[in-house]
Short mmCIF file of C-alpha atoms in Angstrom, two decimals:
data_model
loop_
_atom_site.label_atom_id
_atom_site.label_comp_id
_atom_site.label_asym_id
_atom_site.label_seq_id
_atom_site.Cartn_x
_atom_site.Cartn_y
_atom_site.Cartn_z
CA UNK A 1 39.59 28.24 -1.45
CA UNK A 2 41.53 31.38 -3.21
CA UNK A 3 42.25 30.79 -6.86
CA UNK A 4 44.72 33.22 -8.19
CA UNK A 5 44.35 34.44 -12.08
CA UNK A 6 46.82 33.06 -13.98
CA UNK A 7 48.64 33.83 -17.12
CA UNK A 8 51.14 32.74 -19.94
CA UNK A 9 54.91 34.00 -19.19
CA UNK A 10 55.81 37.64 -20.56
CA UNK A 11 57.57 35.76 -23.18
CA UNK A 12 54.19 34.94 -24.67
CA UNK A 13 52.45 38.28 -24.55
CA UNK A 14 49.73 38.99 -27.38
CA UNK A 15 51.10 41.45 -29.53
CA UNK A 16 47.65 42.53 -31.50
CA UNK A 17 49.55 43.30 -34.88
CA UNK A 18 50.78 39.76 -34.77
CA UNK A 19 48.48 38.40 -37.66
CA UNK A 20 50.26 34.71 -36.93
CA UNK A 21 49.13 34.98 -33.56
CA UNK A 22 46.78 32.45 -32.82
CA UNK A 23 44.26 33.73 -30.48
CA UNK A 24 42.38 30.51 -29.52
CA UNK A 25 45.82 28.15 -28.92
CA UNK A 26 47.21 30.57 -26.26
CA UNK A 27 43.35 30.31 -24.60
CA UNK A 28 43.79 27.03 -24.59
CA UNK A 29 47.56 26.84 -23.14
CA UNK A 30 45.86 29.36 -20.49
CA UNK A 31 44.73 25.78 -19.52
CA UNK A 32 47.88 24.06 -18.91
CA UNK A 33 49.75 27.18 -17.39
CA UNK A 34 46.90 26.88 -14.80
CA UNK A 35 47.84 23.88 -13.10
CA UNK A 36 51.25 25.53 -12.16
CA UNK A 37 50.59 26.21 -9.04
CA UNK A 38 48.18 23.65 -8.32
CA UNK A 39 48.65 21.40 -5.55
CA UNK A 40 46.94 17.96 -7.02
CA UNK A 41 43.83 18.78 -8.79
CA UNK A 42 41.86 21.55 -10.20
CA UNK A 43 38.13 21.61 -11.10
CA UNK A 44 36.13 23.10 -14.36
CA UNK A 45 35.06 26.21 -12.37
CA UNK A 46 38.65 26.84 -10.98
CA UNK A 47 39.92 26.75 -14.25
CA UNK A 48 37.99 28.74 -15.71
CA UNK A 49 38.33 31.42 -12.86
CA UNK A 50 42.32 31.06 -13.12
CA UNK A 51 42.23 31.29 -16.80
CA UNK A 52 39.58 34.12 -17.23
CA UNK A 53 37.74 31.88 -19.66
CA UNK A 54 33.91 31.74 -19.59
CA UNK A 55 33.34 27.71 -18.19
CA UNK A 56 32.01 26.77 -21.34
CA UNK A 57 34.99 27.84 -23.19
CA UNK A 58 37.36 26.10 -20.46
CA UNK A 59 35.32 22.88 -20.70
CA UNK A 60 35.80 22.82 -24.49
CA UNK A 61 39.48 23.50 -24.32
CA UNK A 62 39.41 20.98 -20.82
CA UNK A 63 38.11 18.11 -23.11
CA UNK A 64 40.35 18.34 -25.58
CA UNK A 65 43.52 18.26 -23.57
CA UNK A 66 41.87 15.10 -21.91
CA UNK A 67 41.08 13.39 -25.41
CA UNK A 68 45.02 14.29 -26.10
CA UNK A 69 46.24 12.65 -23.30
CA UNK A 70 47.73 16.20 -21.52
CA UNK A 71 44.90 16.07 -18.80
CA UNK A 72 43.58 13.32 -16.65
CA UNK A 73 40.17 13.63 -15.25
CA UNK A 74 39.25 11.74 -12.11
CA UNK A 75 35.69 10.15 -13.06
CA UNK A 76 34.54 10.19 -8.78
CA UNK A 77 35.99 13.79 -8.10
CA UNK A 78 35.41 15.21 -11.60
CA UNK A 79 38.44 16.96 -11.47
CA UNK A 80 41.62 17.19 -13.33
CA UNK A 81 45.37 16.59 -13.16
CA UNK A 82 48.66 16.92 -15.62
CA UNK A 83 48.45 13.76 -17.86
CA UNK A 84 52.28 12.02 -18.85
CA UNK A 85 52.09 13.32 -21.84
CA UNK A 86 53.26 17.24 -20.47
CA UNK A 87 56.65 14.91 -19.19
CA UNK A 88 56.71 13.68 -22.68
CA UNK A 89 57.04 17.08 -24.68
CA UNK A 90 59.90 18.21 -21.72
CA UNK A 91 61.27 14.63 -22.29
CA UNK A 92 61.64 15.69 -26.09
CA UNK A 93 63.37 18.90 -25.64
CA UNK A 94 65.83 17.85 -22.81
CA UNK A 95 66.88 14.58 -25.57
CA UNK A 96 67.53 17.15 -28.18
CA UNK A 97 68.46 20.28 -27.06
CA UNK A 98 72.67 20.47 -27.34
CA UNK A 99 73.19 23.00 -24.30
CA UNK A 100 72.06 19.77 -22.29
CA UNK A 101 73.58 16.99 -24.01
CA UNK A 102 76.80 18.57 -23.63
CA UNK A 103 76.65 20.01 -20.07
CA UNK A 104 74.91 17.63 -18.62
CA UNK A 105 78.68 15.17 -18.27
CA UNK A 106 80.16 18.05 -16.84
CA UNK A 107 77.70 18.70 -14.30
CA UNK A 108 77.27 14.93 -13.35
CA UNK A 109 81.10 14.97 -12.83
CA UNK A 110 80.77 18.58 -10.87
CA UNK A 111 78.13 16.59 -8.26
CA UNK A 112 80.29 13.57 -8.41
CA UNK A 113 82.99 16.09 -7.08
CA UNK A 114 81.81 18.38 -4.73
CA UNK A 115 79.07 15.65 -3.18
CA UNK A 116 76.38 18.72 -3.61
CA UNK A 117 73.09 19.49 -5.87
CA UNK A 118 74.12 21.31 -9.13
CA UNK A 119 72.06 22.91 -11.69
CA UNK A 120 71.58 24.30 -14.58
CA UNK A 121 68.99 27.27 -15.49
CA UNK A 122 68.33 29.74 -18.45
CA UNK A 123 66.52 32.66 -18.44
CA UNK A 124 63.28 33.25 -19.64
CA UNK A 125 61.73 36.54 -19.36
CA UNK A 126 61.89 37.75 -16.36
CA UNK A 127 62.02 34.16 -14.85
CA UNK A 128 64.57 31.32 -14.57
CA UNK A 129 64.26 27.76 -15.53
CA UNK A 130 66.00 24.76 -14.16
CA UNK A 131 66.80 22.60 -17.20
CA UNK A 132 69.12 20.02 -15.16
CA UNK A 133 68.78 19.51 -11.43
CA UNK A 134 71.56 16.90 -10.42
CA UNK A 135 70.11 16.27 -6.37
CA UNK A 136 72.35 15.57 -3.47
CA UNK A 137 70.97 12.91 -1.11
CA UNK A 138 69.38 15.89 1.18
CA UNK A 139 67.10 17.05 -1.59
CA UNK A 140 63.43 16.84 -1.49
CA UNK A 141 61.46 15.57 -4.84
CA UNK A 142 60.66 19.19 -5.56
CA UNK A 143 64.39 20.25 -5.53
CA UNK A 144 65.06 17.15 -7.87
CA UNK A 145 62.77 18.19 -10.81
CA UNK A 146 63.48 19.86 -13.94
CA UNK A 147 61.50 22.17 -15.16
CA UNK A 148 60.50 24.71 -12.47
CA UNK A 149 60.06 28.23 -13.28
CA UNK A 150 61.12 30.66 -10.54
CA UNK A 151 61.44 34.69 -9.81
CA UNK A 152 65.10 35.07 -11.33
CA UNK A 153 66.29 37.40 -8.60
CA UNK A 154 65.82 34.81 -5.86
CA UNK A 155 68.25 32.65 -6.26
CA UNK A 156 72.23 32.48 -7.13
CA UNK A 157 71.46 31.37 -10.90
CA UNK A 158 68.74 33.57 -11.18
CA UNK A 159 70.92 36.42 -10.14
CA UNK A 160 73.71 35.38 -12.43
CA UNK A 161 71.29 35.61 -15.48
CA UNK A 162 70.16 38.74 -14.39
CA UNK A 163 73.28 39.99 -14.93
CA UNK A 164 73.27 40.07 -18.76
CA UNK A 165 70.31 42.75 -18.15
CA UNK A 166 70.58 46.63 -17.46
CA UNK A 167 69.47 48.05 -14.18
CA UNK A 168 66.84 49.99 -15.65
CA UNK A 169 65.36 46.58 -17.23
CA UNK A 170 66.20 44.72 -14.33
CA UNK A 171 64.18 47.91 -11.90
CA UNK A 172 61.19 47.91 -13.84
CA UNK A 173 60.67 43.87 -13.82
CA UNK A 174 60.81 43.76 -10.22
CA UNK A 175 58.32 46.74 -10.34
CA UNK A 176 56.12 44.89 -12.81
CA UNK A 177 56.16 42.01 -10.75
CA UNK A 178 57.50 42.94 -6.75
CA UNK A 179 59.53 40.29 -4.93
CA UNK A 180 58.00 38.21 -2.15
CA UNK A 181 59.86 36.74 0.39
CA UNK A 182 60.23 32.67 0.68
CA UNK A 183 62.34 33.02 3.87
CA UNK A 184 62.38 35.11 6.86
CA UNK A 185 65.53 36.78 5.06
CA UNK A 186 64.81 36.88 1.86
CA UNK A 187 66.33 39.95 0.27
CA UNK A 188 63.04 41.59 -1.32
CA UNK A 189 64.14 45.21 -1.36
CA UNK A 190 64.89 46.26 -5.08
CA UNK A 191 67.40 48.53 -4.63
CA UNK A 192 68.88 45.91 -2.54
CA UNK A 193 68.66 42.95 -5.13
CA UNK A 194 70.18 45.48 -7.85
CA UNK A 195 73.18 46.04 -5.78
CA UNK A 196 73.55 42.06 -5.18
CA UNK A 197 73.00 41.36 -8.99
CA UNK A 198 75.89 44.00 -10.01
CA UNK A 199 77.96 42.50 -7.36
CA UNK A 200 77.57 39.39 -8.64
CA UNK A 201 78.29 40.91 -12.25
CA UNK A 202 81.21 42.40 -11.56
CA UNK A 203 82.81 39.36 -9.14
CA UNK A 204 81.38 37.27 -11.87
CA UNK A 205 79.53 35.12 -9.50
CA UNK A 206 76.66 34.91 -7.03
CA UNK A 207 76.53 33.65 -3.52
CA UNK A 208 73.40 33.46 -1.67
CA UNK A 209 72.45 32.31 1.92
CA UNK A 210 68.48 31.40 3.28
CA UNK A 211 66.93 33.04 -0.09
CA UNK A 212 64.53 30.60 -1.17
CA UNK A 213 65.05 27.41 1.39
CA UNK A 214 65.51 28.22 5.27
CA UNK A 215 69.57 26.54 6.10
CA UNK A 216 70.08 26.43 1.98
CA UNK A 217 73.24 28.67 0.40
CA UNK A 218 73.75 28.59 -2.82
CA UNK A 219 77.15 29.57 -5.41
CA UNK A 220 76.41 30.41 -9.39
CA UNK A 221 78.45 31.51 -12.59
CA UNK A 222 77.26 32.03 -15.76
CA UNK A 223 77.96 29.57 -19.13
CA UNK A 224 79.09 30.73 -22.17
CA UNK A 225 79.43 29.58 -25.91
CA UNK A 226 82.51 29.82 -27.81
CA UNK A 227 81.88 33.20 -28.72
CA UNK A 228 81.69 33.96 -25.15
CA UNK A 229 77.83 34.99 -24.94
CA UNK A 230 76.00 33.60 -22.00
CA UNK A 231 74.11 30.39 -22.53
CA UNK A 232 72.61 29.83 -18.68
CA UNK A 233 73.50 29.82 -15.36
CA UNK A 234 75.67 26.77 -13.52
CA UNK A 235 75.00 26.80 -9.92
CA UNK A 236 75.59 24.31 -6.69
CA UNK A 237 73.46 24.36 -3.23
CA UNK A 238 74.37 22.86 -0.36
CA UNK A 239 72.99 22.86 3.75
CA UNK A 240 74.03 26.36 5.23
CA UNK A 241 75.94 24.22 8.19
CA UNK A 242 78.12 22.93 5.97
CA UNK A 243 79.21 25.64 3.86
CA UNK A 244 79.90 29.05 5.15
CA UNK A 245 80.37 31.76 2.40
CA UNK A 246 84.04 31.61 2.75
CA UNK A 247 83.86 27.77 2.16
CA UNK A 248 81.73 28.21 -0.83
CA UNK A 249 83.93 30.79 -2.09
CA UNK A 250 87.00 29.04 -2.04
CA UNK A 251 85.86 25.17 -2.38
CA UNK A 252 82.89 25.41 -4.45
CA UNK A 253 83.35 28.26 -6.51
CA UNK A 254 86.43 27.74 -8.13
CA UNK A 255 85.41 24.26 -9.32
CA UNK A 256 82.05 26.26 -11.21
CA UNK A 257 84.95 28.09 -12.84
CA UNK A 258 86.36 25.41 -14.31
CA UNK A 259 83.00 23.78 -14.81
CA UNK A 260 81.37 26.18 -17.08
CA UNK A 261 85.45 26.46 -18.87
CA UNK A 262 85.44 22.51 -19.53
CA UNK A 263 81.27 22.49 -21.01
CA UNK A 264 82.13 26.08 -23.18
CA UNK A 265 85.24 24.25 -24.75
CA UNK A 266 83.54 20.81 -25.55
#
């Protein structure tokens, strides 16, 4: 098996001037950011390899996400797993957090509507995050979920975000970190994606087609506050032979209009 290095977003870089900065707490999130891509389970040595800790550090810091509740180890296997309480803390911020409370009728009603999966995602670094995923009846569990972190220039959303960045910052993230493709047409060229991204900034939406999900085309705009400063990204996905782009431009796209219009004037 191939473990891969992991390591906390670029929103949680060490800065080494940062006396606050607690050293040993983002070792021991290195824990929990491993089992990202984990397909079930992960044992003490793969942890340690994906985290760069020595084992014995990673069993110390292993052990005391366990006693907390945020790990589960299997007592045959020895191995470990996500514990509830990780849903819990993302259970406490969706409850609280205003953007959602107040989008989240307006995106119900949007689904209700259009009969399609809608979402809604933020930025974070140089990554997107869905913070509402409203499924259509085609979706698979995956799609449903809150929560997951993606490349931002992959997607309709993500490219919509993207468009509050400059193309120099925009360049020199997919430099940093260079696109792969999910599809057989993924667009993965970056000279490519930055002529997409200030298409979709100056139409003031995105379309995509086959980008992440083979038969999957997607339709975004971004979501503003009052004083007209992006919040997130409001987007809708639906089967490819359903919705041509023309479709999506004039059924779907229109309605995201007014969606985003109806949550910034609640």
């Amino acid at each position: 098996m191939t473990t891969r290095k992991t390591s906390l977003p670029d929103t949680a870089v060490t800065d080494p001037d940062d006396a606050l900065f607690v050293a040993s707490l983002e070792k021991g999130m290195r824990v929990l950011d491993a089992f990202r891509d984990a397909a079930d389970s992960l044992g003490l040595t793969e942890i340690a390899t994906l985290t760069g800790l020595g084992k014995s550090a990673a069993q110390r810091f292993v052990h005391t996400w366990e006693r907390l509740g945020y790990l589960i180890k299997d007592p045959a296997s020895r191995r470990y797993r996500l514990g509830p309480r990780v849903v819990e803390l993302g259970y406490f911020f969706l409850r609280n957090d205003r953007l959602v409370s107040i989008a989240a009728p307006h995106l119900v009603a949007l689904r209700d509507r259009c009969g399609l999966a809608v979402h809604m995602s933020v930025l974070t670094g140089n990554d997107m995050i869905y913070l509402l995923r409203l499924p259509s009846r085609q979706m698979t569990l995956a799609e449903m979920l809150p929560g997951r972190r993606m490349p931002a220039w992959c997607n309709s959303g993500g490219r919509m975000l993207l468009t509050q960045r400059d193309d120099e910052a925009i360049r020199q993230a997919l430099v940093n970190a260079p696109p792969r493709a999910f599809t057989p047409r993924t667009v993965i060229d970056p000279e490519a994606l930055l002529a997409l991204i200030a298409q979709a900034r100056d139409a003031g939406y995105a379309l995509t087609e086959d980008q992440v999900l083979q038969n999957q085309v997607g339709a975004a705009v971004l979501l503003r506050d009052a004083r007209d400063v992006p919040l997130a990204a409001i987007s809708v996905s639906a089967p490819r032979h359903d919705y041509s782009s023309e479709r999506l431009l004039r059924d779907i796209v229109p309605q995201l209009f007014r969606t985003a219009h109806a949550i910034q004037h609640a």
